[in-house]
mmCIF file of C-alpha atoms in Angstrom:
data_model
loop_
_atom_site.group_PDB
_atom_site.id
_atom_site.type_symbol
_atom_site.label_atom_id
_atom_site.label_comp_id
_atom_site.label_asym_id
_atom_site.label_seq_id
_atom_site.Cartn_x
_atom_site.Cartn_y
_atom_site.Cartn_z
ATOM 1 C CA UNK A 277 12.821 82.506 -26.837
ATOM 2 C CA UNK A 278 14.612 82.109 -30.023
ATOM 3 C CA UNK A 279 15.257 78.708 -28.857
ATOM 4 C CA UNK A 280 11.833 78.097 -28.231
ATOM 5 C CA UNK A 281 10.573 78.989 -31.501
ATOM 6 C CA UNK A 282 13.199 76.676 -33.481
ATOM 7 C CA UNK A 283 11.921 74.255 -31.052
ATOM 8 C CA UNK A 284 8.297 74.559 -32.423
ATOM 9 C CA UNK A 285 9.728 74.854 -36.119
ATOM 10 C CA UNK A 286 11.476 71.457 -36.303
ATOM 11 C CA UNK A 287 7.925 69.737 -33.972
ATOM 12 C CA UNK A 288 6.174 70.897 -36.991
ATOM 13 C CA UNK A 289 7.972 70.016 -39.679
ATOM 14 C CA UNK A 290 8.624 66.511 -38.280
ATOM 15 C CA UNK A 291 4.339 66.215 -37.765
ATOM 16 C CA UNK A 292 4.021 67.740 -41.288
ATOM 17 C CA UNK A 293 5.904 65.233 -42.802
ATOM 18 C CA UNK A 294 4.531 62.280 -40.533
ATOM 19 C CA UNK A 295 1.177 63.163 -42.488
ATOM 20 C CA UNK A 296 2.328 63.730 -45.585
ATOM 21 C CA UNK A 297 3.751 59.631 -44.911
ATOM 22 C CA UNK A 298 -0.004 58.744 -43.622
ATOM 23 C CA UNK A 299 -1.974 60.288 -46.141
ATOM 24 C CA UNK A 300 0.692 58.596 -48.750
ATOM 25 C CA UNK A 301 0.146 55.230 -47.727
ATOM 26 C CA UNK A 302 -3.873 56.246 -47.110
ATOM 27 C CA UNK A 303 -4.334 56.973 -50.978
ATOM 28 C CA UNK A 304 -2.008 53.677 -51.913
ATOM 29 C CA UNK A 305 -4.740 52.032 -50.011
ATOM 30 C CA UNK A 306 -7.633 53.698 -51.164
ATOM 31 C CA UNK A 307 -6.541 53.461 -55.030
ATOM 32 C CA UNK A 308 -5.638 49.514 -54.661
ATOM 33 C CA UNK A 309 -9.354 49.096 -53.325
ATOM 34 C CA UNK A 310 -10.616 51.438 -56.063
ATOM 35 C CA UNK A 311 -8.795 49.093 -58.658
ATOM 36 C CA UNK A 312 -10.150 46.040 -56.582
ATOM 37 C CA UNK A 313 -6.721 44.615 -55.747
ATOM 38 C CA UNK A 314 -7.244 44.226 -52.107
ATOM 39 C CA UNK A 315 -9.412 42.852 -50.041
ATOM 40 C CA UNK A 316 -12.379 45.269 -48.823
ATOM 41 C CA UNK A 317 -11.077 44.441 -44.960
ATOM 42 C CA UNK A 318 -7.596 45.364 -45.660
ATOM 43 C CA UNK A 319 -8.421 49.030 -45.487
ATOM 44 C CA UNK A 320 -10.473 48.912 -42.290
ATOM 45 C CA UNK A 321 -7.850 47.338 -40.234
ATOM 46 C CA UNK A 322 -4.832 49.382 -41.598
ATOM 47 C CA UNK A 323 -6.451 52.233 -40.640
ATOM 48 C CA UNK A 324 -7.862 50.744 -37.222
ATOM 49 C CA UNK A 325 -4.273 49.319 -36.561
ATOM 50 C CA UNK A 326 -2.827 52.698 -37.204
ATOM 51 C CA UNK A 327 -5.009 54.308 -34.841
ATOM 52 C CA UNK A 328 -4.277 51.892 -32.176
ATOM 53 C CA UNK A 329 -0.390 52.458 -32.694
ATOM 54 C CA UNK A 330 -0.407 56.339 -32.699
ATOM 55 C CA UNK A 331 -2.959 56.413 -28.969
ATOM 56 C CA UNK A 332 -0.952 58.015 -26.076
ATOM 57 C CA UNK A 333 -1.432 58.706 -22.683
ATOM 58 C CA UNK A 334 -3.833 61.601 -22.025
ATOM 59 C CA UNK A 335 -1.722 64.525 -20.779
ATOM 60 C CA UNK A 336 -4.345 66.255 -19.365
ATOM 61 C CA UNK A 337 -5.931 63.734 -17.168
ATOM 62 C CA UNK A 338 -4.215 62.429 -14.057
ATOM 63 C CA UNK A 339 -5.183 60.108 -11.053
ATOM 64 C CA UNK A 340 -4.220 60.353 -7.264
ATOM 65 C CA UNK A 341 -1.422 58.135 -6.396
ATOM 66 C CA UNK A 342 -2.806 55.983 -3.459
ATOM 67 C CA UNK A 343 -0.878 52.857 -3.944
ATOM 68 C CA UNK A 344 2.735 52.728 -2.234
ATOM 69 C CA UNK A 345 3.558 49.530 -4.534
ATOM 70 C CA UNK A 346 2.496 48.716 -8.219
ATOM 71 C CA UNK A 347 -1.385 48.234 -9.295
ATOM 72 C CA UNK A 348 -2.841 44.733 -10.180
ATOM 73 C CA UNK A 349 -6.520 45.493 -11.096
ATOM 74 C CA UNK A 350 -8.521 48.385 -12.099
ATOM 75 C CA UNK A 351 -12.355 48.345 -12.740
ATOM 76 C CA UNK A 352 -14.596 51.705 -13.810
ATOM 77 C CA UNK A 353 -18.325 50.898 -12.888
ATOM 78 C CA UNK A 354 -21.030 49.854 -15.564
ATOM 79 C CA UNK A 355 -23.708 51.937 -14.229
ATOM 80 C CA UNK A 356 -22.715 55.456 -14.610
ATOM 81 C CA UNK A 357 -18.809 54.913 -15.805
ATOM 82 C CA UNK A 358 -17.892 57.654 -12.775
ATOM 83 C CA UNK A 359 -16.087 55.258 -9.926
ATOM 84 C CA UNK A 360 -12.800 53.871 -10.325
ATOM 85 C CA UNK A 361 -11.720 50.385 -8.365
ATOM 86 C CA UNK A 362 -7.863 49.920 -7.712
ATOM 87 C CA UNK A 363 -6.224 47.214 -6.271
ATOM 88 C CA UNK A 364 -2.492 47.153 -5.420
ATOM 89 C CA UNK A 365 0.150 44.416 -4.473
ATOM 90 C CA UNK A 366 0.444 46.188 -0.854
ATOM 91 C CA UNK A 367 -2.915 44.964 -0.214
ATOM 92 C CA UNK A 368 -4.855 48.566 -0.420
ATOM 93 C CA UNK A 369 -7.999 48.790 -2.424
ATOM 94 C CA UNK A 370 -8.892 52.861 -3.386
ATOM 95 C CA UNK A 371 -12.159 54.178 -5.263
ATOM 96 C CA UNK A 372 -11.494 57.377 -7.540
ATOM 97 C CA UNK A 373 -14.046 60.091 -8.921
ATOM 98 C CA UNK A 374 -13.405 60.293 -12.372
ATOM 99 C CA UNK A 375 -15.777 63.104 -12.905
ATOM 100 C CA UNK A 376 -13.750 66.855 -13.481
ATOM 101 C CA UNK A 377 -15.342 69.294 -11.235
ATOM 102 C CA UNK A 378 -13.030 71.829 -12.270
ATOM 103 C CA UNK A 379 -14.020 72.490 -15.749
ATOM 104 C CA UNK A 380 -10.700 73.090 -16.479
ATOM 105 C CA UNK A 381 -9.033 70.632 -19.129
ATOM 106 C CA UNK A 382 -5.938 69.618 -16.675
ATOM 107 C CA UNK A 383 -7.203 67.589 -13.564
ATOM 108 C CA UNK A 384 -6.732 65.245 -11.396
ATOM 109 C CA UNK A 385 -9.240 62.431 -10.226
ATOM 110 C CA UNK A 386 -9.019 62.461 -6.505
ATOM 111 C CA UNK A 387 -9.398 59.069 -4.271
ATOM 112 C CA UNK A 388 -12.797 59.354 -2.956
ATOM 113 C CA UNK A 389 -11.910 56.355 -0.130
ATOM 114 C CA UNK A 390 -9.564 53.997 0.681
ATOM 115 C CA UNK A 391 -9.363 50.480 2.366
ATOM 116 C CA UNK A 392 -5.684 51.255 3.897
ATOM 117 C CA UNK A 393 -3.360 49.701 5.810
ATOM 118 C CA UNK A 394 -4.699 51.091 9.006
ATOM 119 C CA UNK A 395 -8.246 49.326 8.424
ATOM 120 C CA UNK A 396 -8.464 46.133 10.083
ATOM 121 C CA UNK A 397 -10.384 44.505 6.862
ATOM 122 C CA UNK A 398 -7.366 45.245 4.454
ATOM 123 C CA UNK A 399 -6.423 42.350 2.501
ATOM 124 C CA UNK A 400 -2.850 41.157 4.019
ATOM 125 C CA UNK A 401 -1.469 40.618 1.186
ATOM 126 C CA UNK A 402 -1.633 41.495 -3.141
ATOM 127 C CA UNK A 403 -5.194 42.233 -4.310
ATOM 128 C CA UNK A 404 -5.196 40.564 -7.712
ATOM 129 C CA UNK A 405 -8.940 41.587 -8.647
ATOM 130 C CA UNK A 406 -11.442 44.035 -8.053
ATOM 131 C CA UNK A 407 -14.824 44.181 -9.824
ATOM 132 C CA UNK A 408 -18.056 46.141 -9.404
ATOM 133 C CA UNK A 409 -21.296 44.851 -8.237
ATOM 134 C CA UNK A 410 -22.736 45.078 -12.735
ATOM 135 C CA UNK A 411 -25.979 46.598 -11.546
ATOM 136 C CA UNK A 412 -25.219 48.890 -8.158
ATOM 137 C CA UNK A 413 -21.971 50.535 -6.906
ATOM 138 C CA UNK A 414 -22.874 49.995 -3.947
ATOM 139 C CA UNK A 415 -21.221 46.964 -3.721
ATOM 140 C CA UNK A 416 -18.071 45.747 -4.957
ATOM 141 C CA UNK A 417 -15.737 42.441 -4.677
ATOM 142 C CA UNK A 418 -12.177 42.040 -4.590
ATOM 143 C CA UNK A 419 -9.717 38.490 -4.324
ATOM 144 C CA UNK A 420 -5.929 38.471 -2.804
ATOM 145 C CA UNK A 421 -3.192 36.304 -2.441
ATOM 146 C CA UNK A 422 -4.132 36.316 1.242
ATOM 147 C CA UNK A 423 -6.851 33.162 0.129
ATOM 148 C CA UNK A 424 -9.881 35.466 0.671
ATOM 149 C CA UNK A 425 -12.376 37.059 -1.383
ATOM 150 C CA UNK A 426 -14.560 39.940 0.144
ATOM 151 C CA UNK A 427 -17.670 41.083 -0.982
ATOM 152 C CA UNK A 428 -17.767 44.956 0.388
ATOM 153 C CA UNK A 429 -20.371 47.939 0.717
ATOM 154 C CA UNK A 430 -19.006 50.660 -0.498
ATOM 155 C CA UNK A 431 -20.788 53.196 2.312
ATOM 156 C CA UNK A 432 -19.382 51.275 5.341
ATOM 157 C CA UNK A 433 -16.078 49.948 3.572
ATOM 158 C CA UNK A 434 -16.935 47.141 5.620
ATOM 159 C CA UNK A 435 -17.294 43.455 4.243
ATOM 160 C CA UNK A 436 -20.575 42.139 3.849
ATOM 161 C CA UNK A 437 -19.170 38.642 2.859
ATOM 162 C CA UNK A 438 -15.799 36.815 3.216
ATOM 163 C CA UNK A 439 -15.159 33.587 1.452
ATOM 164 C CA UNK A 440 -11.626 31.803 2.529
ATOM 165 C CA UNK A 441 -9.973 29.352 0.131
ATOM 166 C CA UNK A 442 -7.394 26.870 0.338
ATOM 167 C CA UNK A 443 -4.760 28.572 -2.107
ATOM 168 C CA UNK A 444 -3.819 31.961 -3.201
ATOM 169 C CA UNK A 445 -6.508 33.512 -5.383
ATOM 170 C CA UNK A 446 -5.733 34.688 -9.093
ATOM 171 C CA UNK A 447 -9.318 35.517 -10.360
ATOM 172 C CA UNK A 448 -12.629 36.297 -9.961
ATOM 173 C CA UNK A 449 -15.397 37.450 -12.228
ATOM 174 C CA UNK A 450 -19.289 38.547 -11.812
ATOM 175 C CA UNK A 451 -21.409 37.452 -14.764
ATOM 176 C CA UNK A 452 -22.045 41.389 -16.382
ATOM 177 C CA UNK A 453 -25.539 39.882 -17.806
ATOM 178 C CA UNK A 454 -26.753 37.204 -14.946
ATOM 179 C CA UNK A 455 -30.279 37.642 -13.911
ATOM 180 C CA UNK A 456 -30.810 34.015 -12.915
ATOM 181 C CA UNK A 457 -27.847 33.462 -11.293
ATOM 182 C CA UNK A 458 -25.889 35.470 -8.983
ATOM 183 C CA UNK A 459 -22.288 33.326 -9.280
ATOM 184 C CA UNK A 460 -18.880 34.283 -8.763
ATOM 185 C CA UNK A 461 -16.464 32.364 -10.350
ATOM 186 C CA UNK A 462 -13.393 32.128 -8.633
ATOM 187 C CA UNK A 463 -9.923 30.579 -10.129
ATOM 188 C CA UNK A 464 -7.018 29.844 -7.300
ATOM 189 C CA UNK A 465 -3.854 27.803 -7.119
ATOM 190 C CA UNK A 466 -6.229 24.953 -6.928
ATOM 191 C CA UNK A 467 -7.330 23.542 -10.652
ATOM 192 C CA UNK A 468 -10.511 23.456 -9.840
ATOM 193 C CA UNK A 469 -12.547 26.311 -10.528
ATOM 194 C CA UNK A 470 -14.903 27.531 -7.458
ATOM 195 C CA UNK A 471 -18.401 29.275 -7.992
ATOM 196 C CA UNK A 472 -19.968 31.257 -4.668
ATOM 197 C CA UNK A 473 -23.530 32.394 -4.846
ATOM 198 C CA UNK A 474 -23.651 35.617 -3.407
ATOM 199 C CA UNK A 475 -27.681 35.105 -2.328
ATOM 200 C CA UNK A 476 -26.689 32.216 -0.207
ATOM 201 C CA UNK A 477 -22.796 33.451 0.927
ATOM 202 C CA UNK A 478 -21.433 29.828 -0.112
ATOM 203 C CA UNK A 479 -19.531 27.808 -2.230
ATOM 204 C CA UNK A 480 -22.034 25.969 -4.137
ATOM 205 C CA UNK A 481 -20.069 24.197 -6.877
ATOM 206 C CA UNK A 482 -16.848 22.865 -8.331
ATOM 207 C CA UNK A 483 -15.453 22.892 -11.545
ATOM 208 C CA UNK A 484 -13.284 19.934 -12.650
ATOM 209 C CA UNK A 485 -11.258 19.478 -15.424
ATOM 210 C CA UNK A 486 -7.883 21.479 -15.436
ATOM 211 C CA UNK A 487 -4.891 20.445 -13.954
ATOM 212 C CA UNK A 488 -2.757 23.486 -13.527
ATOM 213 C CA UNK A 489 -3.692 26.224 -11.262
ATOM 214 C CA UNK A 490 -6.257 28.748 -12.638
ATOM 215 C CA UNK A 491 -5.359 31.880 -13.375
ATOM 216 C CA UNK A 492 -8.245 33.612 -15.270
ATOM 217 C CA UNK A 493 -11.876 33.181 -15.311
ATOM 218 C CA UNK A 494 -14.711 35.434 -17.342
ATOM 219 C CA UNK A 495 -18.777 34.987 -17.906
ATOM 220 C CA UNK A 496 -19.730 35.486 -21.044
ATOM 221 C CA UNK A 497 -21.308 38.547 -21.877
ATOM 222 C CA UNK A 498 -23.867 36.989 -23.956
ATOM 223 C CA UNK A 499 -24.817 33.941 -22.164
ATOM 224 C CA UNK A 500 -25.322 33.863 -18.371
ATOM 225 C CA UNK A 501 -24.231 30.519 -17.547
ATOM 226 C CA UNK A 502 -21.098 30.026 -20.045
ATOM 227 C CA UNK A 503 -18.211 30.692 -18.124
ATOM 228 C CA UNK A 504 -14.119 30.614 -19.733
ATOM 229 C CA UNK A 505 -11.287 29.632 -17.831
ATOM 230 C CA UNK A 506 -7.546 29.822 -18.220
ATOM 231 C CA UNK A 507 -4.991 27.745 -16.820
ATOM 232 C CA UNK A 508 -1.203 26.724 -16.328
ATOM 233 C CA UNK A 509 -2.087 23.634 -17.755
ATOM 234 C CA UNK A 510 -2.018 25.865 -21.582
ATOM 235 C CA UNK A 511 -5.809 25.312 -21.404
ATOM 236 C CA UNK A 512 -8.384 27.181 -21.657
ATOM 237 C CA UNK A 513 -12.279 25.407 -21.424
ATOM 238 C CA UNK A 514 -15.505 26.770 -21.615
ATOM 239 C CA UNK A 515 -18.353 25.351 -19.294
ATOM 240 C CA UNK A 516 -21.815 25.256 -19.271
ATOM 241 C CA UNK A 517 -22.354 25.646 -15.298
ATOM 242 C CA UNK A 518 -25.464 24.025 -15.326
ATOM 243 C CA UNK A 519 -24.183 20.691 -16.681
ATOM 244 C CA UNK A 520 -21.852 18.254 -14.397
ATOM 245 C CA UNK A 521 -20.324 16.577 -17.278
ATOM 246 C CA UNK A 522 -17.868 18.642 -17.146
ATOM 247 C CA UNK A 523 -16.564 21.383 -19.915
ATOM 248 C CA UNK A 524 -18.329 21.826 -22.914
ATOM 249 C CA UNK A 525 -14.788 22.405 -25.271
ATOM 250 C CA UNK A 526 -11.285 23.031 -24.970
ATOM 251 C CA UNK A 527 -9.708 25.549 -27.186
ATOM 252 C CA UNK A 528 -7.035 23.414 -29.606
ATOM 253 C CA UNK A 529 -4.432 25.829 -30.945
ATOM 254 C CA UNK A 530 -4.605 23.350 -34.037
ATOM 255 C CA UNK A 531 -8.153 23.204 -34.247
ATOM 256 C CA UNK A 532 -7.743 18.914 -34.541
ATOM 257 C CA UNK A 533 -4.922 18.899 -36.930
ATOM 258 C CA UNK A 534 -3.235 16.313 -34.560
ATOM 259 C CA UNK A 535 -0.359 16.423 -37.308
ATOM 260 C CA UNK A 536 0.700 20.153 -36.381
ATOM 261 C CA UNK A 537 0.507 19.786 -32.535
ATOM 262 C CA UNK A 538 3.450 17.522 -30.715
ATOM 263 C CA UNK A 539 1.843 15.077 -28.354
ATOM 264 C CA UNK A 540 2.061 17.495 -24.846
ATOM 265 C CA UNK A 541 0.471 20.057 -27.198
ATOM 266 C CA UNK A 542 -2.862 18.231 -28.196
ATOM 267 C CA UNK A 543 -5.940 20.584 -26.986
ATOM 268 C CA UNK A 544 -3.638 23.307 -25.800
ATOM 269 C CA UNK A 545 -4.584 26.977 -26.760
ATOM 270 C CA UNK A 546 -0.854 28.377 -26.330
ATOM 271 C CA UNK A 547 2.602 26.812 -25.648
ATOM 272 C CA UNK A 548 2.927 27.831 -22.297
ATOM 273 C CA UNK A 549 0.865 29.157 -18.978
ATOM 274 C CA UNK A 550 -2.271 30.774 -20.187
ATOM 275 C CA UNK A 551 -2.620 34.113 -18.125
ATOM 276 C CA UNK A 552 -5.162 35.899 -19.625
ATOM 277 C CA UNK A 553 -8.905 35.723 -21.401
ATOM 278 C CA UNK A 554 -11.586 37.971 -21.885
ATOM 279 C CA UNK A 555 -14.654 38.158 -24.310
ATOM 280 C CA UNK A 556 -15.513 40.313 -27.165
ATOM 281 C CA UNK A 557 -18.405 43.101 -26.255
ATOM 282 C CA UNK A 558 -20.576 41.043 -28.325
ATOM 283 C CA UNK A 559 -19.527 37.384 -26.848
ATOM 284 C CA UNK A 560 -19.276 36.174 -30.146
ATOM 285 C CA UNK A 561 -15.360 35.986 -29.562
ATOM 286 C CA UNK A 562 -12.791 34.978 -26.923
ATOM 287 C CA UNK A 563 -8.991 36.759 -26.993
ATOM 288 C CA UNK A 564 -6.157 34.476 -24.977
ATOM 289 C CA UNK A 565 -2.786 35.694 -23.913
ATOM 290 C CA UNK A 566 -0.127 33.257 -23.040
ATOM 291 C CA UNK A 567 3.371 33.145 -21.946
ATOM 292 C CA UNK A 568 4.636 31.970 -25.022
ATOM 293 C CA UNK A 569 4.230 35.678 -26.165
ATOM 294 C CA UNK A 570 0.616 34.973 -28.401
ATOM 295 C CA UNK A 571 -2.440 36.838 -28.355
ATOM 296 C CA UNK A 572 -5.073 34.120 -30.151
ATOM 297 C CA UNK A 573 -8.566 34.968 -31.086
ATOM 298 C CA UNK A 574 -11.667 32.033 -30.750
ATOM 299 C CA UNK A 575 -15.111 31.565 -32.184
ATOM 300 C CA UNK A 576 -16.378 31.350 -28.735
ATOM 301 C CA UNK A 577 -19.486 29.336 -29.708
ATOM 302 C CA UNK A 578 -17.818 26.495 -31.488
ATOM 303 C CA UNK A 579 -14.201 26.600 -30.257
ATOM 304 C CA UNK A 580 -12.554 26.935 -33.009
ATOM 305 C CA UNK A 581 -9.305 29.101 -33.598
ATOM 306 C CA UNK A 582 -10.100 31.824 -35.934
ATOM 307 C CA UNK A 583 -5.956 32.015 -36.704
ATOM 308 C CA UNK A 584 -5.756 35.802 -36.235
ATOM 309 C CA UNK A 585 -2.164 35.338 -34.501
ATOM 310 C CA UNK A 586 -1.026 38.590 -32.597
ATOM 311 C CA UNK A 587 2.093 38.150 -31.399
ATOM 312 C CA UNK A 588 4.249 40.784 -28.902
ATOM 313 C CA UNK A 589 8.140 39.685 -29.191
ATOM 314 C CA UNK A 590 10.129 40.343 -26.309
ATOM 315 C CA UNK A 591 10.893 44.265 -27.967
ATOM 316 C CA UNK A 592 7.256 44.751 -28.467
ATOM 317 C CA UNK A 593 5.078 46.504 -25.698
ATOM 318 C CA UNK A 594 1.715 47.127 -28.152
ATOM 319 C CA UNK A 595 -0.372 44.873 -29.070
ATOM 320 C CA UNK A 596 -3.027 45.744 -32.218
ATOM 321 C CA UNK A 597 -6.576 43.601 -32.201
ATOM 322 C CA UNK A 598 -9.186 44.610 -34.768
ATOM 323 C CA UNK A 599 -12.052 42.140 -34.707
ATOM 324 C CA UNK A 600 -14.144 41.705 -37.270
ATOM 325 C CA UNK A 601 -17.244 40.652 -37.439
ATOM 326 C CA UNK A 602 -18.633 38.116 -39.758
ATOM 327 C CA UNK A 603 -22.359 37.469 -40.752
ATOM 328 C CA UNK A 604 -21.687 33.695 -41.152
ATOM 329 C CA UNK A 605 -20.451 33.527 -37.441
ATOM 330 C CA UNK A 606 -23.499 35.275 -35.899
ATOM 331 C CA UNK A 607 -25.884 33.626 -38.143
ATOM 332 C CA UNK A 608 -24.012 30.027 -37.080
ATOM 333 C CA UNK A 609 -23.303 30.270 -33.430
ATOM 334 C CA UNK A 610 -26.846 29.956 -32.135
ATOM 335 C CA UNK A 611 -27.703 26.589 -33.725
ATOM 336 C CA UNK A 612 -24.257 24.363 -32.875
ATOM 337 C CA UNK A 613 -24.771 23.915 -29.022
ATOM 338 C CA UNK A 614 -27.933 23.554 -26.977
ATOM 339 C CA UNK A 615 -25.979 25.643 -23.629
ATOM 340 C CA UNK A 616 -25.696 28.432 -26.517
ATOM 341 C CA UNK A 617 -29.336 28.193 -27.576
ATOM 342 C CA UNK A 618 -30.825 27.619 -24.070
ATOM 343 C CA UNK A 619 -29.451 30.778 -22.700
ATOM 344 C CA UNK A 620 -30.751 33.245 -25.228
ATOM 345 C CA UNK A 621 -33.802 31.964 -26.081
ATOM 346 C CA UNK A 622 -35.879 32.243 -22.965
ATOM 347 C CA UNK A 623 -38.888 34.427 -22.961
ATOM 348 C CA UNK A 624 -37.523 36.385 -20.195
ATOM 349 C CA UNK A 625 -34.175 36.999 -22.185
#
């Protein structure tokens, strides 16, 4: 008991002093803005970066463990944010409840259903992607490394919809917005970038432009019909898919500066595969992850590298990104690209 108690003692003191160190460096921040020595953004992102670094697991909340091997791809549903999509690497897709029926602060969210081993429409091999249907959870879609994608209602755990592809598949992504357009963009080992129309249950278009397999694609949530794509080429484009010209941009790491960038790196967004993308809430922005350990953050309307450099180390496992938005951008982006205009502008938008 005794034990115990000293226990508590020393946890206390140690927290104690940990804010006593916060609320230090807090005041050296809040008296150097007072005096006008820093800049008025300094403060936000200290403290936003500080928040980030101090978040840990929940303790109270736990989920069933379905999965026999590790889990690629998790999606919670837009429509009520209750259903959980996982996708593992031994092929098994589960949905979870994350509601607590208990009222109890400890629980666990159970799996609701499965697509196991046992069903004959289990993906043979790694899921790499599961997403929600944006508007209905009734209907979901998930991509494996077996070359299909299956479109699936969720009553019947059946699919509705199988597309089959030449090469393994790394990505797929429905547009969050798209009311003109029902499109699934699909990136494989293949470098060109697939889009099936759900309404029709084909492929209806190709992509060209990359030459490295694709291994991340994402609609922007701002525009229905500007799509990203990552590749192992170190590129990343952005397309208008209503134009065949090809891509509208590629993101340049050096924004131009041909004198910075070596000759394989001209119009490369990192030095190495590029194996992740996704867009701010507000699509004004686009954040990149590549094997050459950068995070890199893009004006997503023009292109251009906005130098915020985030960069994990092979000892580092967190990674800190406070965007911030700027009038100037907002006010800017609409008028630099018809795609960007045509989009938004639209009585029925």
């Amino acid at each position: 008991m005794l034990c115990g108690t000293r226990r508590e003692l020393v946890w206390i003191r140690n927290a104690l002093h940990s804010l006593s160190i916060q609320a230090e460096a807090m005041l050296g921040f809040l008296t150097a803005r007072q005096a006008g020595l820093d800049d008025p953004l300094r403060l936000r992102r200290a403290e936003s970066t500080r928040r980030v670094l101090s978040l840990k697991l929940n303790p109270d909340r736990d989920v069933d463990r379905i999965h026999g091997n590790g889990i690629n791809t998790v999606d919670i549903d837009a429509v009520e944010g209750k259903y959980m999509l996982s996708g593992g690497a031994d092929g098994v897709i589960a949905i979870y409840d994350l509601e607590n029926y208990s009222g109890k602060p400890q629980y666990t969210c159970k799996a609701v259903c499965t697509v196991g081993r046992s069903s004959r429409y289990v993906h043979k091999f790694s899921v790499e992607t599961v997403q929600w249907y944006p508007y209905d959870t009734g209907m979901f879609v998930s991509s494996s490394f077996d070359k299909t994608m299956k479109v699936w209602d969720t009553e019947t755990l059946k699919p509705a919809e199988v597309f089959e592809f030449e090469g393994n598949i790394y990505s797929h992504n429905l547009s969050p917005i798209a009311r003109k357009h029902s499109l699934i963009a699909v990136g494989t080992k293949n470098p060109k970038i697939q889009l099936c129309d759900l309404k029709s249950g084909s492929r209806i278009h190709v992509l060209h432009g990359h030459r490295g397999e694709v291994l991340s694609v994402r609609w922007s949530p701002r525009y229905e019909h500007i799509l990203a794509s990552a590749s192992a080429d170190s590129k990343v484009k952005v397309w208008d898919v209503r134009r065949a010209s090809g891509s509208l941009f590629t993101l340049d790491q050096h924004n131009g500066d041909k004198s910075k960038a070596s000759s394989e790196a001209v119009n490369t967004a990192h030095n190495g595969r590029v194996n992740g993308l996704c867009f701010t809430g507000d699509g004004l922005y686009l954040l990149t992850t590549g094997t050459d350990d950068r995070m890199r953050l893009w004006n997503s309307a023009t292109g251009e590298n906005t130098l915020e450099l985030y960069s994990g180390g092979k000892d580092c496992n967190i990674l800190a990104w406070v965007p911030v938005l700027r009038v100037s951008d907002v006010e800017e982006e609409t008028s630099l690209d018809p795609a960007f205009q045509d989009a938004w502008s639209s009585d029925e938008d």
